[in-house]
PDB file of C-alpha atoms and ligand atoms in Angstrom:
ATOM      1  CA  MET A   1     -17.945  11.404   9.757  1.00 96.00           C
ATOM      2  CA  ILE A   2     -18.425   7.713   7.931  1.00 98.00           C
ATOM      3  CA  ALA A   3     -18.846   4.801  10.137  1.00 98.00           C
ATOM      4  CA  ILE A   4     -18.194   1.378   8.119  1.00 98.00           C
ATOM      5  CA  THR A   5     -20.255  -1.326   9.563  1.00 98.00           C
ATOM      6  CA  ARG A   6     -21.091  -4.906   8.154  1.00 98.00           C
ATOM      7  CA  GLU A   7     -24.353  -7.049   8.528  1.00 98.00           C
ATOM      8  CA  VAL A   8     -24.381  -9.746  11.246  1.00 98.00           C
ATOM      9  CA  SER A   9     -23.038 -12.867   9.588  1.00 98.00           C
ATOM     10  CA  ARG A  10     -25.246 -15.825   9.906  1.00 98.00           C
ATOM     11  CA  SER A  11     -22.759 -17.958  11.327  1.00 98.00           C
ATOM     12  CA  ILE A  12     -22.368 -15.444  14.101  1.00 98.00           C
ATOM     13  CA  ILE A  13     -23.156 -18.815  16.633  1.00 98.00           C
ATOM     14  CA  HIS A  14     -19.969 -20.183  15.581  1.00 98.00           C
ATOM     15  CA  CYS A  15     -17.991 -16.800  16.876  1.00 98.00           C
ATOM     16  CA  GLU A  16     -14.675 -16.967  18.896  1.00 98.00           C
ATOM     17  CA  LEU A  17     -15.190 -17.067  22.443  1.00 98.00           C
ATOM     18  CA  THR A  18     -12.247 -16.077  25.199  1.00 98.00           C
ATOM     19  CA  HIS A  19     -13.825 -15.372  28.259  1.00 96.00           C
ATOM     20  CA  LEU A  20     -17.694 -16.207  27.550  1.00 97.00           C
ATOM     21  CA  GLU A  21     -19.415 -19.289  28.056  1.00 97.00           C
ATOM     22  CA  ARG A  22     -21.188 -20.243  24.833  1.00 98.00           C
ATOM     23  CA  ARG A  23     -25.041 -19.085  24.614  1.00 97.00           C
ATOM     24  CA  PRO A  24     -27.423 -19.220  21.805  1.00 97.00           C
ATOM     25  CA  ILE A  25     -27.278 -16.475  19.963  1.00 98.00           C
ATOM     26  CA  ASP A  26     -30.770 -15.236  18.350  1.00 98.00           C
ATOM     27  CA  ILE A  27     -29.711 -14.275  14.709  1.00 98.00           C
ATOM     28  CA  GLN A  28     -32.715 -12.007  14.205  1.00 98.00           C
ATOM     29  CA  ARG A  29     -32.239 -10.095  17.392  1.00 98.00           C
ATOM     30  CA  ALA A  30     -28.647  -9.555  16.963  1.00 98.00           C
ATOM     31  CA  ARG A  31     -29.547  -8.235  13.205  1.00 98.00           C
ATOM     32  CA  ALA A  32     -32.327  -6.159  14.944  1.00 98.00           C
ATOM     33  CA  GLN A  33     -29.680  -4.810  17.453  1.00 98.00           C
ATOM     34  CA  HIS A  34     -27.476  -3.615  14.814  1.00 98.00           C
ATOM     35  CA  ALA A  35     -29.856  -2.514  12.448  1.00 98.00           C
ATOM     36  CA  GLU A  36     -30.918   0.038  15.833  1.00 98.00           C
ATOM     37  CA  TYR A  37     -26.847   0.549  15.788  1.00 98.00           C
ATOM     38  CA  GLU A  38     -26.779   1.939  12.754  1.00 98.00           C
ATOM     39  CA  ALA A  39     -30.101   3.778  12.560  1.00 98.00           C
ATOM     40  CA  ALA A  40     -28.430   5.439  15.897  1.00 98.00           C
ATOM     41  CA  LEU A  41     -25.156   6.572  14.088  1.00 98.00           C
ATOM     42  CA  LYS A  42     -27.324   8.082  11.304  1.00 98.00           C
ATOM     43  CA  HIS A  43     -29.537   9.946  13.501  1.00 97.00           C
ATOM     44  CA  LEU A  44     -26.405  11.513  15.055  1.00 97.00           C
ATOM     45  CA  GLY A  45     -25.620  12.379  11.559  1.00 97.00           C
ATOM     46  CA  LEU A  46     -23.095   9.959  10.146  1.00 98.00           C
ATOM     47  CA  ALA A  47     -22.911   8.452   7.209  1.00 98.00           C
ATOM     48  CA  VAL A  48     -23.177   4.504   7.048  1.00 98.00           C
ATOM     49  CA  LEU A  49     -21.275   2.472   4.578  1.00 98.00           C
ATOM     50  CA  SER A  50     -22.767  -0.968   5.493  1.00 98.00           C
ATOM     51  CA  LEU A  51     -20.762  -3.564   3.860  1.00 98.00           C
ATOM     52  CA  PRO A  52     -22.727  -6.852   2.562  1.00 98.00           C
ATOM     53  CA  GLU A  53     -22.974  -9.840   5.160  1.00 98.00           C
ATOM     54  CA  GLU A  54     -20.159 -12.386   5.102  1.00 98.00           C
ATOM     55  CA  PRO A  55     -21.892 -15.553   5.817  1.00 98.00           C
ATOM     56  CA  SER A  56     -19.101 -17.839   6.327  1.00 98.00           C
ATOM     57  CA  LEU A  57     -16.818 -15.234   8.449  1.00 98.00           C
ATOM     58  CA  ALA A  58     -18.642 -15.395  12.394  1.00 98.00           C
ATOM     59  CA  ASP A  59     -17.254 -12.693  13.684  1.00 98.00           C
ATOM     60  CA  SER A  60     -17.266 -10.580  10.660  1.00 98.00           C
ATOM     61  CA  VAL A  61     -19.840  -8.099  12.041  1.00 98.00           C
ATOM     62  CA  PHE A  62     -16.904  -6.586  14.487  1.00 98.00           C
ATOM     63  CA  VAL A  63     -15.112  -4.942  11.856  1.00 98.00           C
ATOM     64  CA  GLU A  64     -13.070  -2.752  14.450  1.00 98.00           C
ATOM     65  CA  ASP A  65     -10.739  -5.076  14.578  1.00 98.00           C
ATOM     66  CA  THR A  66      -9.628  -5.345  11.081  1.00 98.00           C
ATOM     67  CA  ALA A  67      -8.124  -1.696  10.856  1.00 99.00           C
ATOM     68  CA  LEU A  68      -7.064   1.002  12.585  1.00 98.00           C
ATOM     69  CA  VAL A  69      -8.032   4.166  10.774  1.00 98.00           C
ATOM     70  CA  LEU A  70      -6.274   7.573  11.447  1.00 98.00           C
ATOM     71  CA  ASP A  71      -6.992  11.370   9.560  1.00 98.00           C
ATOM     72  CA  GLU A  72      -3.349  10.473   8.037  1.00 98.00           C
ATOM     73  CA  CYS A  73      -4.011   6.644   7.173  1.00 98.00           C
ATOM     74  CA  ALA A  74      -5.093   3.175   7.930  1.00 98.00           C
ATOM     75  CA  ILE A  75      -3.635   0.136   8.978  1.00 99.00           C
ATOM     76  CA  ILE A  76      -4.999  -3.016   7.788  1.00 99.00           C
ATOM     77  CA  LEU A  77      -4.533  -5.281  11.019  1.00 99.00           C
ATOM     78  CA  ARG A  78      -3.833  -8.879  11.166  1.00 98.00           C
ATOM     79  CA  PRO A  79      -6.510 -10.330  13.556  1.00 98.00           C
ATOM     80  CA  GLY A  80      -5.391 -12.755  16.420  1.00 98.00           C
ATOM     81  CA  ALA A  81      -7.655 -15.194  15.890  1.00 98.00           C
ATOM     82  CA  ASP A  82      -7.242 -17.293  12.812  1.00 98.00           C
ATOM     83  CA  SER A  83     -11.026 -17.551  11.638  1.00 98.00           C
ATOM     84  CA  ARG A  84     -10.701 -13.785  11.717  1.00 98.00           C
ATOM     85  CA  LYS A  85      -7.729 -12.906   9.158  1.00 98.00           C
ATOM     86  CA  PRO A  86      -9.940 -13.155   6.039  1.00 98.00           C
ATOM     87  CA  GLU A  87     -12.362 -10.431   7.381  1.00 98.00           C
ATOM     88  CA  THR A  88      -9.582  -7.658   6.406  1.00 98.00           C
ATOM     89  CA  GLU A  89      -9.692  -8.336   2.718  1.00 98.00           C
ATOM     90  CA  SER A  90     -13.330  -6.591   2.141  1.00 98.00           C
ATOM     91  CA  ILE A  91     -11.913  -3.451   4.754  1.00 98.00           C
ATOM     92  CA  ALA A  92      -8.881  -2.689   2.745  1.00 98.00           C
ATOM     93  CA  LYS A  93     -10.977  -2.532  -0.631  1.00 98.00           C
ATOM     94  CA  ALA A  94     -13.728  -0.399   1.631  1.00 98.00           C
ATOM     95  CA  LEU A  95     -10.875   2.022   2.780  1.00 98.00           C
ATOM     96  CA  SER A  96      -8.523   2.370  -0.267  1.00 98.00           C
ATOM     97  CA  PRO A  97     -11.014   5.125  -1.624  1.00 97.00           C
ATOM     98  CA  TYR A  98     -10.392   7.421   1.597  1.00 98.00           C
ATOM     99  CA  ARG A  99      -6.816   6.747   3.363  1.00 98.00           C
ATOM    100  CA  LYS A 100      -3.479   5.600   2.092  1.00 98.00           C
ATOM    101  CA  LEU A 101      -3.134   2.127   3.848  1.00 98.00           C
ATOM    102  CA  PHE A 102      -0.264   0.133   5.693  1.00 98.00           C
ATOM    103  CA  THR A 103      -0.688  -3.505   6.228  1.00 98.00           C
ATOM    104  CA  ILE A 104       0.471  -5.497   9.360  1.00 98.00           C
ATOM    105  CA  GLN A 105       2.747  -8.031   8.274  1.00 98.00           C
ATOM    106  CA  ALA A 106       2.801 -11.622   9.573  1.00 98.00           C
ATOM    107  CA  PRO A 107       3.479 -12.950  12.014  1.00 98.00           C
ATOM    108  CA  ALA A 108       2.382  -9.983  14.126  1.00 98.00           C
ATOM    109  CA  ARG A 109      -1.146 -10.448  15.403  1.00 98.00           C
ATOM    110  CA  VAL A 110      -3.161  -7.428  16.216  1.00 98.00           C
ATOM    111  CA  ASP A 111      -6.785  -6.847  16.989  1.00 98.00           C
ATOM    112  CA  GLY A 112      -8.663  -3.281  16.445  1.00 98.00           C
ATOM    113  CA  GLY A 113     -10.316  -3.807  19.578  1.00 98.00           C
ATOM    114  CA  ASP A 114      -6.959  -3.604  21.578  1.00 98.00           C
ATOM    115  CA  ILE A 115      -6.070  -0.209  20.088  1.00 99.00           C
ATOM    116  CA  LEU A 116      -7.280   2.961  21.686  1.00 98.00           C
ATOM    117  CA  ARG A 117      -6.598   6.513  20.415  1.00 98.00           C
ATOM    118  CA  VAL A 118      -6.800   9.660  22.468  1.00 98.00           C
ATOM    119  CA  GLY A 119      -5.589  12.439  20.341  1.00 97.00           C
ATOM    120  CA  ARG A 120      -1.936  11.966  19.441  1.00 97.00           C
ATOM    121  CA  GLN A 121      -1.698   9.000  21.954  1.00 98.00           C
ATOM    122  CA  VAL A 122      -1.910   5.577  20.817  1.00 98.00           C
ATOM    123  CA  TYR A 123      -2.532   2.897  23.129  1.00 98.00           C
ATOM    124  CA  ILE A 124      -1.950  -0.733  22.065  1.00 98.00           C
ATOM    125  CA  GLY A 125      -3.139  -3.645  24.575  1.00 98.00           C
ATOM    126  CA  LEU A 126      -1.050  -6.706  24.768  1.00 98.00           C
ATOM    127  CA  SER A 127      -3.918  -9.494  25.051  1.00 97.00           C
ATOM    128  CA  THR A 128      -4.318 -12.888  23.906  1.00 97.00           C
ATOM    129  CA  ARG A 129      -4.996 -11.160  20.352  1.00 98.00           C
ATOM    130  CA  SER A 130      -2.301  -8.819  19.867  1.00 98.00           C
ATOM    131  CA  ASP A 131       1.384  -8.689  20.568  1.00 98.00           C
ATOM    132  CA  THR A 132       4.481  -6.423  20.831  1.00 98.00           C
ATOM    133  CA  ASN A 133       5.618  -6.885  17.004  1.00 98.00           C
ATOM    134  CA  ALA A 134       2.390  -5.609  16.193  1.00 98.00           C
ATOM    135  CA  ALA A 135       2.939  -2.791  18.034  1.00 98.00           C
ATOM    136  CA  GLU A 136       6.701  -2.095  16.639  1.00 98.00           C
ATOM    137  CA  GLN A 137       4.975  -2.189  13.096  1.00 98.00           C
ATOM    138  CA  ILE A 138       2.144   0.525  13.862  1.00 98.00           C
ATOM    139  CA  GLN A 139       5.186   2.761  15.495  1.00 98.00           C
ATOM    140  CA  ASP A 140       7.264   2.359  12.401  1.00 98.00           C
ATOM    141  CA  PHE A 141       3.909   3.274   9.960  1.00 98.00           C
ATOM    142  CA  LEU A 142       2.876   6.123  12.560  1.00 98.00           C
ATOM    143  CA  GLN A 143       6.353   7.598  13.064  1.00 96.00           C
ATOM    144  CA  PRO A 144       5.553  10.243  10.028  1.00 97.00           C
ATOM    145  CA  TYR A 145       2.494  11.415  11.780  1.00 97.00           C
ATOM    146  CA  SER A 146       3.592  12.098  15.125  1.00 95.00           C
ATOM    147  CA  TYR A 147       1.457   9.784  16.987  1.00 98.00           C
ATOM    148  CA  GLU A 148       3.257   8.341  20.315  1.00 97.00           C
ATOM    149  CA  VAL A 149       2.510   4.482  20.837  1.00 98.00           C
ATOM    150  CA  GLN A 150       2.393   3.058  23.986  1.00 98.00           C
ATOM    151  CA  VAL A 151       2.062  -0.736  24.963  1.00 98.00           C
ATOM    152  CA  VAL A 152      -0.466  -1.416  27.893  1.00 98.00           C
ATOM    153  CA  ARG A 153      -0.855  -4.915  29.639  1.00 97.00           C
ATOM    154  CA  VAL A 154      -4.501  -5.949  29.947  1.00 97.00           C
ATOM    155  CA  THR A 155      -5.822  -8.960  31.973  1.00 97.00           C
ATOM    156  CA  GLY A 156      -9.052 -10.640  32.572  1.00 97.00           C
ATOM    157  CA  CYS A 157     -11.047  -9.667  28.994  1.00 98.00           C
ATOM    158  CA  LEU A 158     -10.763  -9.965  25.776  1.00 98.00           C
ATOM    159  CA  HIS A 159      -9.279  -6.426  24.484  1.00 98.00           C
ATOM    160  CA  LEU A 160      -7.976  -3.415  25.888  1.00 98.00           C
ATOM    161  CA  LYS A 161     -11.254  -1.625  24.656  1.00 98.00           C
ATOM    162  CA  SER A 162     -13.397  -4.262  26.723  1.00 98.00           C
ATOM    163  CA  ALA A 163     -11.308  -2.313  29.582  1.00 98.00           C
ATOM    164  CA  VAL A 164     -11.431   1.170  28.871  1.00 98.00           C
ATOM    165  CA  THR A 165     -12.723   3.616  26.016  1.00 98.00           C
ATOM    166  CA  GLN A 166     -12.753   7.081  25.733  1.00 98.00           C
ATOM    167  CA  ALA A 167     -16.210   8.548  27.170  1.00 98.00           C
ATOM    168  CA  ALA A 168     -15.443  12.581  26.466  1.00 98.00           C
ATOM    169  CA  GLU A 169     -11.986  14.599  25.115  1.00 97.00           C
ATOM    170  CA  ASP A 170     -10.457  14.053  28.687  1.00 97.00           C
ATOM    171  CA  THR A 171     -12.323  11.602  29.858  1.00 98.00           C
ATOM    172  CA  LEU A 172     -11.652   7.792  30.199  1.00 98.00           C
ATOM    173  CA  LEU A 173     -14.304   5.161  30.991  1.00 98.00           C
ATOM    174  CA  ILE A 174     -12.480   2.415  32.862  1.00 98.00           C
ATOM    175  CA  ASN A 175     -12.540  -0.936  34.315  1.00 98.00           C
ATOM    176  CA  PRO A 176      -9.539  -0.619  36.861  1.00 98.00           C
ATOM    177  CA  ALA A 177      -9.684  -4.286  37.343  1.00 98.00           C
ATOM    178  CA  TRP A 178      -8.732  -5.299  33.906  1.00 98.00           C
ATOM    179  CA  VAL A 179      -6.413  -2.474  33.261  1.00 98.00           C
ATOM    180  CA  ASP A 180      -3.977   0.234  35.465  1.00 98.00           C
ATOM    181  CA  PRO A 181      -5.252   3.242  35.197  1.00 98.00           C
ATOM    182  CA  GLY A 182      -1.872   4.776  35.681  1.00 98.00           C
ATOM    183  CA  ASN A 183      -1.177   3.904  32.036  1.00 98.00           C
ATOM    184  CA  PHE A 184      -3.000   6.772  30.617  1.00 98.00           C
ATOM    185  CA  ALA A 185      -1.267  10.072  32.433  1.00 96.00           C
ATOM    186  CA  GLY A 186      -3.066  13.449  32.069  1.00 96.00           C
ATOM    187  CA  MET A 187      -6.990  11.716  31.903  1.00 98.00           C
ATOM    188  CA  LYS A 188      -9.674  11.848  33.777  1.00 98.00           C
ATOM    189  CA  PHE A 189     -11.604   8.850  34.890  1.00 98.00           C
ATOM    190  CA  ILE A 190     -14.893   7.284  35.174  1.00 98.00           C
ATOM    191  CA  GLU A 191     -14.730   3.719  36.502  1.00 98.00           C
ATOM    192  CA  SER A 192     -17.802   1.213  35.812  1.00 98.00           C
ATOM    193  CA  ASP A 193     -19.802  -0.129  38.552  1.00 98.00           C
ATOM    194  CA  PRO A 194     -17.636  -2.971  40.149  1.00 97.00           C
ATOM    195  CA  SER A 195     -21.306  -5.341  39.444  1.00 98.00           C
ATOM    196  CA  GLU A 196     -20.696  -4.124  35.734  1.00 98.00           C
ATOM    197  CA  ALA A 197     -17.845  -5.818  34.285  1.00 96.00           C
ATOM    198  CA  TYR A 198     -18.445  -5.153  30.841  1.00 97.00           C
ATOM    199  CA  ALA A 199     -19.657  -1.850  31.432  1.00 98.00           C
ATOM    200  CA  ALA A 200     -16.351   0.487  30.024  1.00 98.00           C
ATOM    201  CA  ASN A 201     -16.983   0.198  26.257  1.00 98.00           C
ATOM    202  CA  ALA A 202     -18.817   3.248  24.943  1.00 98.00           C
ATOM    203  CA  LEU A 203     -18.561   4.308  21.467  1.00 98.00           C
ATOM    204  CA  TRP A 204     -17.204   8.175  21.670  1.00 98.00           C
ATOM    205  CA  LEU A 205     -18.462  10.359  19.008  1.00 97.00           C
ATOM    206  CA  GLY A 206     -17.179  13.645  19.685  1.00 94.00           C
ATOM    207  CA  ASP A 207     -20.228  15.300  21.597  1.00 92.00           C
ATOM    208  CA  SER A 208     -21.922  12.330  22.851  1.00 95.00           C
ATOM    209  CA  VAL A 209     -21.714   8.278  23.391  1.00 98.00           C
ATOM    210  CA  LEU A 210     -23.399   5.557  22.155  1.00 98.00           C
ATOM    211  CA  TYR A 211     -23.766   3.422  25.111  1.00 98.00           C
ATOM    212  CA  PRO A 212     -25.597  -0.123  26.116  1.00 98.00           C
ATOM    213  CA  LYS A 213     -28.981  -0.414  28.071  1.00 96.00           C
ATOM    214  CA  ALA A 214     -27.447  -3.311  29.985  1.00 97.00           C
ATOM    215  CA  PHE A 215     -25.304  -1.156  32.420  1.00 98.00           C
ATOM    216  CA  PRO A 216     -27.812   1.047  34.228  1.00 98.00           C
ATOM    217  CA  ARG A 217     -25.359   1.951  37.396  1.00 98.00           C
ATOM    218  CA  THR A 218     -22.259   2.965  35.150  1.00 98.00           C
ATOM    219  CA  ARG A 219     -24.912   4.725  32.986  1.00 98.00           C
ATOM    220  CA  LYS A 220     -25.791   7.064  35.709  1.00 98.00           C
ATOM    221  CA  LYS A 221     -22.305   7.670  36.515  1.00 98.00           C
ATOM    222  CA  LEU A 222     -21.920   8.971  32.708  1.00 98.00           C
ATOM    223  CA  MET A 223     -24.713  11.131  33.453  1.00 98.00           C
ATOM    224  CA  ASP A 224     -23.705  12.295  36.377  1.00 98.00           C
ATOM    225  CA  ALA A 225     -20.433  13.501  34.687  1.00 98.00           C
ATOM    226  CA  GLY A 226     -22.423  15.340  32.126  1.00 98.00           C
ATOM    227  CA  ILE A 227     -22.013  13.086  29.255  1.00 98.00           C
ATOM    228  CA  LYS A 228     -24.518  12.837  26.580  1.00 98.00           C
ATOM    229  CA  ILE A 229     -25.965   9.316  25.940  1.00 98.00           C
ATOM    230  CA  THR A 230     -27.507   7.507  23.413  1.00 98.00           C
ATOM    231  CA  ASP A 231     -29.037   4.474  24.541  1.00 97.00           C
ATOM    232  CA  VAL A 232     -28.719   0.870  22.258  1.00 98.00           C
ATOM    233  CA  ASP A 233     -29.570  -2.531  22.817  1.00 97.00           C
ATOM    234  CA  ALA A 234     -26.884  -4.814  22.245  1.00 97.00           C
ATOM    235  CA  ASP A 235     -27.104  -7.746  24.304  1.00 97.00           C
ATOM    236  CA  GLU A 236     -27.717 -10.283  21.720  1.00 98.00           C
ATOM    237  CA  LEU A 237     -24.277  -9.174  20.155  1.00 98.00           C
ATOM    238  CA  ALA A 238     -22.701  -9.024  23.371  1.00 98.00           C
ATOM    239  CA  LYS A 239     -23.303 -12.830  23.569  1.00 98.00           C
ATOM    240  CA  ALA A 240     -20.674 -13.107  20.751  1.00 98.00           C
ATOM    241  CA  GLU A 241     -17.969 -11.062  22.864  1.00 98.00           C
ATOM    242  CA  GLY A 242     -18.626  -7.728  21.225  1.00 98.00           C
ATOM    243  CA  ALA A 243     -19.424  -4.483  22.409  1.00 98.00           C
ATOM    244  CA  LEU A 244     -20.036  -1.366  20.517  1.00 98.00           C
ATOM    245  CA  THR A 245     -16.969   0.094  19.194  1.00 98.00           C
ATOM    246  CA  CYS A 246     -16.305  -3.402  17.923  1.00 98.00           C
ATOM    247  CA  CYS A 247     -19.304  -2.896  15.470  1.00 98.00           C
ATOM    248  CA  SER A 248     -17.996  -0.333  13.524  1.00 98.00           C
ATOM    249  CA  LEU A 249     -14.477   1.532  11.740  1.00 98.00           C
ATOM    250  CA  LEU A 250     -15.010   5.614  12.310  1.00 98.00           C
ATOM    251  CA  LEU A 251     -13.313   7.974   9.631  1.00 98.00           C
ATOM    252  CA  ARG A 252     -13.763  11.450   8.674  1.00 95.00           C
ATOM    253  CA  GLU A 253     -14.145  12.354   5.138  1.00 88.00           C
TER     254      GLU A 253
HETATM  255  N1  LIG B 301     -16.282 -12.778  19.280  1.00 85.17           N
HETATM  256  C1  LIG B 301     -14.756 -12.111  19.132  1.00 85.17           C
HETATM  257  C2  LIG B 301     -13.977 -12.434  19.119  1.00 85.17           C
HETATM  258  O1  LIG B 301     -13.199 -13.113  19.552  1.00 85.17           O
HETATM  259  O2  LIG B 301     -12.972 -11.826  18.184  1.00 85.17           O
END
C-alpha cells in the first residue's frame, strides 16, 4: 500500500475555514505532527510518497480532497473551494503512473473528504463543497467497475468524513448529529462520544486505525470494540479544519 502525502504549506494559516473560528497555527508543530503521521504510516508497513510543499496553496497538505483512488482507476476531483482547485495538478501527475485517470468537469464540485468508499459502495456527501453534478459524473466513471454510488446529506460539519469513517471491515465510526446512520445499510456503528464532536474521523488501514489522541472517550469505544489503534497527535492540523483521512491518499500497488 502506498500513501501519498504532502508537506504542510507555509501558508496554512490562510487555510479555508467553514465551521471553525480562525486560531493561530504553529507551523513547526503542524509539520512535526504531519511527520509523526507519515512515520506512523511507514511503521505500519506503507510506502509513503511525500510530495513537495506547495508554498502558495494553504490547504494542500489535505491531499485527500483532490482525488478518489480505487483499485481500477482514479478520479481527479474538482474541490469546492476556489483556493483549492490548483491542488489537483500535481496530484494528477503523481497518480498517473499508477492509475487510469478520469477528471471531474466544471461546474461540478466535490472534495474527497465527502467521498467514503466501503467495499463496492461509494457514498458522496452533499455538503457546502460537493454537489449532485459531481456525484453523477462519478457514477458514470465508475459504472464499468460495478461500484454503487449513493448521495448522502451532511449537516453541521465540513465533510461527510468529518461525520463518518470506516473503523473496521463491517463497522463505521459515526457522529449521528451530522449524518443519518440510516444511509449506511448493513453496517455496524460505533457512535463518537457526544462531547467529542470531531471524533468520527479515523484512518482505517485494514487491520488497525490511525486515531487522534484528542478524543479519549471515543478512543475507548473503539478499543472496547476490539479495534487496534495507532495514536497520533493531530490537534495543530485540526485547527485548519483537517482530520486524519485528509492527510493521505491510499492506493494499492
Ligand atoms: N481547511 C480545510 C478546508 O476547508 O478545505
